[in-house]
Amino acid sequence: RVHGFKANDFKKCETSSFCQRLRDRPDGATREIYSIEGRWEPIGGRGGGWGALLAKAGEPRPLRVELTPYGDEGVVRLRVDEPAHPRYVVPDVLVDSLSPSEFADVQFAQGGGKGGEGARTVFTTKNPDVDVVVTHAPFRVAVRVRGHETTVFNRRSLFEFEYKRDAPPEGESWSESFNSHTDSRPNGPTALAFDVTFPDAEHVYGIPERATSLSLKETKDATGQAVTEPYRMYNLDVFEYLAESPFGLYGSIPVMLAHAKVNGGASKRVFGTGRAFSETVTSAVYFNNPTETYVDVTKSHESSILGKKVQSVETHWMAESGSMDVFVAPGPTPAAVIRQYTSLTGTTRMPPSFALGYHQCRWNYRDEKDVAEVDAGFDQHDIPYDVLWLDIEHTDGKRYMTWDAGKFPTPRRMIEDVASRGRKMVTIVDPHVKKDAGYPIFKEAEAKNFYVKKADGRTDFDGWCWPGSSAYLDVTSPAVRDWWAGKFALDQYEGSTKDLYIWNDMNEPSVFNGPEVTMQKDLVHAGGVEHREVHNAFGMYYHAATAEGIARRNGERPFVLSRAFFAGTQRIGPIWTGDNAADWDHLRVSIPMVTTLGLTGLTFSGADVGGFFGNPDAELMTRWYQIGIYYPFFRGHAHLETKRREPWLFGVDATRTIRDAIRRRYQLMPYLYTLFEAAHREGSPVLRPLWYEFPDDPSVWAREDAVMLGPAILVHPVLTQGAVDVDVSLPDGVWYDFDTGEAHLGPKRWKYPVTIADVPTFVRGGHIVPRRDRPRRSTSAMRRDPLTLVVAPDAGGDAIGEVYFDDGVGFEHETRDAFVRRALTFSRHKELSIADVSVERVLILGAARHGGAVVNGEARDVVAAPASTRDGAPANAVAVRKPGVRIADDWTIALAASAGG
Amino acid sequence: GSIDAGSRVLPRGANPADAERYAAHDGSSAFVCDGGATTIDRSRVNDDYCDCDDGADEPGTSACANGEFHCRNRGHRSISLPSSRVNDGVCDCCDGTDEHDGGARCPNTCLAAGASRRDEIRARVSSARGGVDARRKILEGAPALRRRWQDESVKLEKDVAAQREIVRDASVAKEAAEAEEKKATEAEDRLNKREASKNKGDDDASGNETAVADTAVADAVPTPTPTSTETVDEYPVIEDDAVPELQAIDDVADEREESEEERGRRIAQQWIHGDSESTGTAPSGPSSPADVPDAIRDRATRAKKAANDKRDVHAQAQRTLTELEGKHKDVTKRLSTFFGPNMELAHMVGECYKLTVEQYAYEVCPFGDAKQDTTRLGTMQPVDVKDPRTMVFNGGERCWNGPARSITVSLRCGGGGNKLADVEEPSRCEYAAKLYTPAACDPGEVDALERELAEMEEEARAAMGAPHDEL
């Protein structure tokens, strides 16, 4: 299959003037140029921030640098701006409630050297483990965790800030051309660059979205030689993107995590395991700037005095405009880093429970009859699903929020019919508006002057998209967003019901005839803001307005899928990884893509199951479902020109295997929902790379062949054609085979034989997983089912878990605390103990003998666990039969001694 | 009745057909399932916990993943559901019995649903009965159709043989005419060249040039007589006004109703064999040297025309042969084609069925091609012996960036003649349609449908007669 990606349609660093100016500078390029002038002073009336002047040699007007603490975990913000021409700072990205905290202490130390050389100021945060050392000349900022430098700015002296100028030099022009497009650049060059070094780090992660490895490869080697293009963040609609490329895709989150060894990288051996562990610290930087940004990554090797090789990762950030505005999340754990980052840009919005079910999409379900047949097909084949989607063809000529009268004459009836079985529908709504005087939305927005303007600032911009010539709503304006949200009212959007939800596509924005398939950078938004200043956030504003509209309808949780995204999108809704292809490479790369998004706060994401372009065979389709069930957002989708691929169209065997996979998704729904609540509360990712759970195990730092669903389930997906076995590698601890209950003591590595029906999946010792084992047709159909608690004891015989429930629909979990969150504990010793939903059974893994159980003083049976899902495999577990307890109550189950062994 | 007596002891959701299984024997409290492998206490039947791998202990709850729930649906039809539909908030049984935990209110709609279902089946039965009658006629006609094809085959075989003779004769005549045409045109070429060189060089022309021209002419003529070559050298330039004379010769020939071929041969012979043969007998033939160029041109014109005519005759004969051979091949192929176990599809040969959906006109010709407007959707593949109710047309025009078009036509029982219906495009360029035809009416199925209807009507009468029956 030949991919359609056309590299020449897109810019590279060398065809972007700012990147070309900034990239290939040697270390130390600005060493003698930037320095702190005078002393740091508290910023008046603004809480705990401190400011100073940052002098640029040869420039009479100094820059302004500010250092501001947030919260009490040691998060700091480093911002450099030009006081005479304050740069644009993107609004509505940081959470409204964010306000600075205080530094616990600020100490200035006069250096011994002449001319103030060696002068430094140390800011201690409210977290006593975290301080910030600012060296005045040359300007350098180091964040330290327990004295260990984790995040160092300008160590390589690559900081650069281009002052705004009034006019180009005589005879020169600021304009810049690419292909047939010219960017007039009326404000001239205003780029900036900075370097961030992560000492002792071997791996950095983040800066989505791109189809590449989890651990970011270096783009420049240690000698400064370019290996590839730098990583680019510029939201683009990339047709048939490649499965391995540093190229940036539909969304950008300028967050990079680094994972470093502390104590000089010394590792210790843990007795009895034969495995080396390293004490580690994870930290992250967030660059709060939505302009086009390139990042170079270099991995350097230095020899320390002890002769050991110490590695660090050096990064070089180059942005076209805006200010240098960087937040540092000091960690020290991966969970802490994400909690700290999401305290700035928000956590995952609590999704409605149906959103975690399976979504069936296609470009396009043709008509109402097709919709009815596909819906019925799921019940006929006893495959659960929750949402049926309609792509652009459902509209009247790509006029969004209208219906093709021939194919969808009675949309309300259609939606109500699907909803009568507890399911939902989704229609697509894109940000381009067909220029058609007969289309009321177009006319109204035109009359209200709500469109993005051409460079002249007055004429409405028009670009080409699905409907042909289109105008683009200027969603950077709160007034436009408010108006747009109103269009989703049930009495505004004809044919909609409360069971209809929305999908926003093409919101990078995609402009077919624009430079790099998007808007010209010199277009003008509300308030005279140039498009270049806000590009990467544009799609998020549109997404936010749509979600706001859905939330306003009836006070229920909105669900709106987006393709474009930026930092903060997690508090609006899910995204998917765009137009992938039906091949094994795209299947494989979906895993690092989704886990990377989770590490950068946007955990509610998934790749199109089956691959958008092309036709998957039964094997690829089956394998894709088997991993797709673990994508936080789980949707099958297909291009207009592909063969039909509803899950029952690949033969009887494949149908059974796919049904089993989708049922497992639903079986794990209580666990999954609990993980989403944790993501909502503290940002933690639902699907995690192994290193998130095992940060001190160097062997997993770059692994992407297996993933963790929350803390308790490890999945080794089968990602190669014709696989007969999988190289399984389990980290330290006790692991139980999900299918058979068989126990394994990690670290352990072996070839796990597989048939098409098998995916090596393990429950981690020490955890309790809540499940619902009754296969149902949808999430709503299972909302009153009893639970099965799977207890997986660790080597010491203990296990803990959590289960969270609320109504899955509204906001009463927030407004009236209408939720249940239970901590579950199990202990083999002591009393051998372990909330309106009852518990059906408690499944205890790694126990084979039957004994009795006493639940709240009443005797209960302990029986063999239900037959394993794998034929012939023993069920290495026992079940406490009908303990008769409610999950909302306090209770204990005491097992007779024979059960524990 | 006995069913009612059984239902009193039947656990919720159990199928009456399994009454024996759930009946208590000898006062035992044991319930046996999994083919005897598992025995549990009867108190555990329908206690909302799955104890049997075969799901038999929980017919009335959702506890067993593989269980079945039976709805009586009095007044309609009883059905079995996967137990996952029990208490899932969706009313699946028209009698509402699948939702018994109060989570969903499911009114009993069986009488109304049953009535409308019975009407629907009645209509289907009525149509299918007509279809079965029509099918009988089709089947009755099949042997005759086959005989007709066999006769046709025999006749066509003869016709083909006869036509082959005609083609052969036409071929001989054509070759002779073409031989003459060749000679005559070569002579004309020679003349033209000679005249051209004379014109060009006139008296100044060098002997060399003339010699070259002569040689060229000589080379071009396979059997030139010395006389004719010399004579040609002497010919005067033909002026434009000489043309009417040539025309006149033709006219004269036409008047005498001489055929084109005869004339061609005659003139050719006159010229070539003029001295020795029939010079004297040609009334308007060239009789003096001054007439010779005209005669050459006249001869060439006639020869070309004659050859064209013979070619046309031959081509026409060949076409007719090809056509006959094609027909013969068709009928031979038809005689060995599978038209369904009872040849019930044979009557569709040569027929086309049309349907217009939105702006597209679809045409399906069984055992031929299918089209959407002028776009070919495919050629019909042989009917699968195992699936004689599906016609697959594939290898149609390719879609841009997509597959070759195809259409799958499903045959459905219909009483009112053959009708194309429900044309759809489930995947890009992969079409599907239904063809309602009596040929797809199975008398056994119709009988079964009638029996089902009778049972439903019986049951409806019972349900309406006994409104207080347990529902």
Coordinates of N, CA, C and O in Angstrom, one line a residue, chain A residues 214-300:
Chain A
L214 N 7.1 6.0 21.9 CA 6.8 6.6 23.2 C 8.0 7.4 23.7 O 7.8 8.6 24.1
S215 N 9.1 6.8 23.8 CA 10.3 7.5 24.2 C 10.8 8.2 23.0 O 11.1 7.6 22.0
L216 N 10.9 9.5 23.1 CA 11.2 10.3 21.9 C 12.7 10.1 21.5 O 13.6 10.2 22.3
K217 N 12.8 9.9 20.2 CA 14.1 9.7 19.7 C 14.8 11.0 19.5 O 14.2 12.0 19.4
E218 N 16.2 10.9 19.4 CA 16.8 12.2 19.3 C 16.7 12.7 17.9 O 16.7 11.9 16.9
T219 N 16.6 14.0 17.7 CA 16.5 14.6 16.4 C 17.8 15.2 16.0 O 18.1 15.5 14.8
K220 N 18.7 15.4 17.0 CA 20.1 15.9 16.7 C 21.0 15.0 17.6 O 20.6 14.7 18.7
D221 N 22.1 14.7 17.0 CA 23.0 13.9 17.9 C 23.9 14.8 18.7 O 23.8 16.0 18.7
A222 N 24.7 14.2 19.6 CA 25.4 14.9 20.6 C 26.4 15.9 20.0 O 26.9 16.8 20.6
T223 N 26.8 15.7 18.7 CA 27.7 16.6 18.0 C 27.0 17.8 17.4 O 27.6 18.6 16.7
G224 N 25.7 17.8 17.5 CA 24.9 18.9 16.9 C 24.4 18.6 15.5 O 23.9 19.4 14.8
Q225 N 24.7 17.4 15.0 CA 24.3 17.0 13.7 C 22.8 16.6 13.7 O 22.4 15.8 14.5
A226 N 22.1 17.1 12.7 CA 20.7 16.8 12.7 C 20.5 15.3 12.2 O 21.2 14.8 11.3
V227 N 19.6 14.6 12.9 CA 19.3 13.2 12.6 C 18.0 13.2 11.8 O 17.9 12.5 10.8
T228 N 17.1 14.0 12.3 CA 15.8 14.1 11.5 C 15.4 15.6 11.7 O 16.0 16.4 12.3
E229 N 14.2 15.8 11.1 CA 13.5 17.1 11.4 C 13.3 17.2 12.9 O 13.2 16.2 13.6
P230 N 13.3 18.4 13.4 CA 12.9 18.6 14.8 C 11.4 18.2 15.0 O 10.7 18.2 14.0
Y231 N 11.0 17.9 16.2 CA 9.6 17.6 16.4 C 8.8 18.9 16.2 O 9.2 20.0 16.7
R232 N 7.7 18.8 15.5 CA 7.0 20.0 15.2 C 5.6 20.0 15.9 O 5.0 18.9 15.9
M233 N 5.2 21.1 16.4 CA 3.8 21.2 16.9 C 3.1 22.3 16.1 O 3.4 23.5 16.3
Y234 N 2.3 21.9 15.2 CA 1.5 22.8 14.4 C 0.3 22.0 13.9 O 0.5 21.1 13.1
N235 N -0.9 22.3 14.4 CA -2.0 21.4 14.1 C -2.4 21.4 12.6 O -2.7 22.4 12.1
L236 N -2.3 20.2 12.0 CA -2.5 20.1 10.6 C -3.3 18.8 10.3 O -3.2 17.8 11.0
D237 N -4.1 19.0 9.2 CA -4.9 17.8 8.7 C -3.9 17.1 7.7 O -3.8 17.5 6.5
V238 N -3.3 16.1 8.2 CA -2.3 15.4 7.4 C -2.9 14.2 6.7 O -3.3 13.2 7.4
F239 N -3.1 14.2 5.4 CA -3.7 13.1 4.6 C -2.8 11.9 4.6 O -1.6 12.0 4.2
E240 N -3.3 10.8 5.1 CA -2.6 9.5 5.1 C -1.2 9.6 5.7 O -0.2 9.4 5.1
Y241 N -1.3 10.0 7.0 CA 0.0 10.2 7.7 C 0.8 8.8 7.8 O 0.2 7.8 7.8
L242 N 2.1 9.0 7.9 CA 3.0 7.8 8.0 C 3.0 7.3 9.4 O 2.8 8.0 10.4
A243 N 3.2 6.0 9.5 CA 3.1 5.3 10.9 C 4.4 5.5 11.7 O 4.5 5.1 12.8
E244 N 5.4 6.2 11.1 CA 6.6 6.5 11.9 C 7.2 7.8 11.3 O 7.8 7.8 10.3
S245 N 7.0 8.8 12.1 CA 7.5 10.1 11.6 C 7.4 11.1 12.7 O 6.6 11.1 13.6
P246 N 8.5 12.0 12.8 CA 8.4 13.1 13.8 C 7.4 14.2 13.5 O 7.3 15.1 14.3
F247 N 6.8 14.1 12.4 CA 5.9 15.1 11.9 C 4.7 15.3 12.8 O 4.1 14.3 13.3
G248 N 4.4 16.5 13.1 CA 3.2 16.8 13.9 C 1.9 16.6 13.2 O 1.8 16.9 12.0
L249 N 0.9 16.1 13.9 CA -0.4 15.9 13.3 C -1.5 16.9 13.8 O -1.2 18.1 13.9
Y250 N -2.6 16.4 14.1 CA -3.8 17.2 14.2 C -3.9 18.1 15.5 O -4.6 19.0 15.6
G251 N -3.1 17.7 16.5 CA -3.2 18.4 17.8 C -1.8 18.6 18.4 O -0.8 17.9 17.9
S252 N -1.7 19.5 19.3 CA -0.4 19.7 20.0 C -0.6 19.9 21.5 O -1.5 20.6 21.9
I253 N 0.2 19.3 22.2 CA 0.3 19.5 23.7 C 1.7 19.7 24.0 O 2.5 18.8 24.0
P254 N 2.1 21.0 24.2 CA 3.6 21.3 24.4 C 4.0 20.9 25.8 O 4.5 21.7 26.6
V255 N 3.9 19.6 26.2 CA 4.3 19.1 27.5 C 5.3 18.0 27.2 O 5.1 17.1 26.4
M256 N 6.5 18.1 27.9 CA 7.4 17.1 27.8 C 7.8 16.6 29.2 O 8.1 17.3 30.1
L257 N 7.8 15.3 29.3 CA 8.2 14.6 30.6 C 9.6 14.1 30.4 O 9.9 13.5 29.4
A258 N 10.3 14.1 31.5 CA 11.6 13.5 31.5 C 11.8 12.6 32.7 O 11.2 12.9 33.8
H259 N 12.4 11.5 32.5 CA 12.6 10.5 33.6 C 14.0 10.4 33.9 O 14.8 9.9 33.0
A260 N 14.5 10.8 35.1 CA 15.9 10.8 35.3 C 16.3 10.0 36.5 O 15.5 9.8 37.5
K261 N 17.5 9.4 36.5 CA 18.0 8.7 37.7 C 18.6 9.8 38.6 O 19.1 10.8 38.2
V262 N 18.4 9.5 39.9 CA 19.0 10.5 40.8 C 20.2 9.7 41.5 O 20.4 8.6 41.3
N263 N 20.8 10.5 42.4 CA 22.0 9.9 43.1 C 23.1 9.4 42.1 O 23.6 8.3 42.2
G264 N 23.3 10.3 41.1 CA 24.3 10.0 40.2 C 24.1 8.8 39.3 O 24.9 8.2 38.7
G265 N 22.8 8.4 39.2 CA 22.5 7.3 38.3 C 22.8 6.0 38.9 O 22.7 5.0 38.3
A266 N 23.1 6.0 40.2 CA 23.5 4.7 40.8 C 22.2 3.8 40.9 O 21.1 4.3 41.2
S267 N 22.4 2.6 40.6 CA 21.3 1.7 40.7 C 21.6 0.7 41.8 O 22.7 0.4 42.2
K268 N 20.5 0.2 42.4 CA 20.7 -0.8 43.5 C 20.1 -2.1 43.0 O 19.1 -2.1 42.3
R269 N 20.7 -3.2 43.5 CA 20.1 -4.5 43.2 C 19.2 -4.9 44.4 O 19.5 -4.7 45.5
V270 N 18.0 -5.4 44.0 CA 17.1 -5.8 45.0 C 17.3 -7.3 45.3 O 17.3 -8.1 44.4
F271 N 17.6 -7.6 46.5 CA 17.9 -8.9 46.9 C 16.8 -9.9 46.5 O 15.6 -9.7 46.7
G272 N 17.3 -11.0 45.8 CA 16.4 -12.0 45.5 C 15.7 -11.8 44.1 O 15.1 -12.8 43.6
T273 N 15.8 -10.7 43.5 CA 15.1 -10.5 42.3 C 16.0 -10.5 41.1 O 15.6 -10.7 39.9
G274 N 17.3 -10.3 41.4 CA 18.2 -10.2 40.3 C 18.0 -9.0 39.4 O 18.6 -8.9 38.3
R275 N 17.2 -8.1 39.8 CA 16.9 -6.9 38.9 C 17.5 -5.6 39.6 O 17.4 -5.4 40.8
A276 N 18.0 -4.8 38.7 CA 18.6 -3.5 39.2 C 17.5 -2.5 39.2 O 16.7 -2.4 38.3
F277 N 17.4 -1.7 40.3 CA 16.5 -0.6 40.4 C 17.2 0.7 40.5 O 18.2 0.7 41.1
S278 N 16.6 1.7 40.0 CA 17.2 3.0 40.1 C 16.2 3.9 40.8 O 15.1 3.9 40.5
E279 N 16.8 4.7 41.6 CA 15.9 5.8 42.2 C 15.8 6.8 41.2 O 16.7 7.3 40.6
T280 N 14.5 7.2 40.9 CA 14.3 8.1 39.8 C 13.4 9.3 40.2 O 12.8 9.3 41.2
V281 N 13.5 10.3 39.3 CA 12.6 11.4 39.5 C 12.1 11.8 38.1 O 12.8 11.8 37.1
T282 N 10.8 12.0 38.1 CA 10.1 12.4 36.8 C 9.7 13.9 36.9 O 9.3 14.3 38.0
S283 N 9.9 14.6 35.9 CA 9.5 16.0 35.9 C 9.0 16.4 34.5 O 9.1 15.6 33.6
A284 N 8.4 17.5 34.4 CA 7.9 17.9 33.1 C 7.9 19.4 32.9 O 7.9 20.2 33.9
V285 N 7.9 19.8 31.7 CA 7.7 21.2 31.3 C 6.5 21.4 30.5 O 6.2 20.5 29.6
Y286 N 5.8 22.5 30.7 CA 4.7 22.8 29.8 C 4.9 24.2 29.2 O 5.0 25.2 30.0
F287 N 4.9 24.2 27.9 CA 5.2 25.5 27.2 C 3.8 26.1 26.8 O 3.2 25.5 25.9
N288 N 3.4 27.1 27.5 CA 2.0 27.6 27.4 C 2.0 28.6 26.2 O 2.0 29.8 26.4
N289 N 2.0 28.1 25.0 CA 2.2 28.9 23.8 C 1.6 28.1 22.6 O 2.1 27.1 22.3
P290 N 0.6 28.6 21.9 CA -0.1 27.9 20.8 C 0.5 28.3 19.4 O -0.2 28.0 18.4
T291 N 1.6 28.9 19.4 CA 2.2 29.2 18.1 C 3.0 28.0 17.5 O 3.3 27.1 18.3
E292 N 3.3 28.1 16.3 CA 4.1 27.0 15.7 C 5.4 26.8 16.5 O 6.1 27.8 16.7
T293 N 5.7 25.6 16.9 CA 6.8 25.3 17.7 C 7.6 24.1 17.2 O 7.0 23.1 16.9
Y294 N 8.9 24.2 17.2 CA 9.7 23.0 16.9 C 10.5 22.7 18.1 O 10.9 23.6 18.9
V295 N 10.8 21.4 18.3 CA 11.6 21.0 19.5 C 12.7 20.0 19.0 O 12.4 19.0 18.3
D296 N 13.9 20.3 19.2 CA 15.0 19.4 19.0 C 15.3 18.6 20.3 O 15.3 19.2 21.4
V297 N 15.6 17.3 20.1 CA 15.9 16.5 21.3 C 17.3 15.9 21.0 O 17.5 15.3 19.9
T298 N 18.2 16.1 22.0 CA 19.5 15.5 21.9 C 19.8 14.7 23.1 O 19.5 15.1 24.2
K299 N 20.4 13.5 23.0 CA 20.8 12.8 24.1 C 22.3 12.8 24.3 O 23.0 12.4 23.4
S300 N 22.8 13.4 25.3 CA 24.2 13.5 25.5 C 24.8 12.6 26.5 O 24.1 12.1 27.4

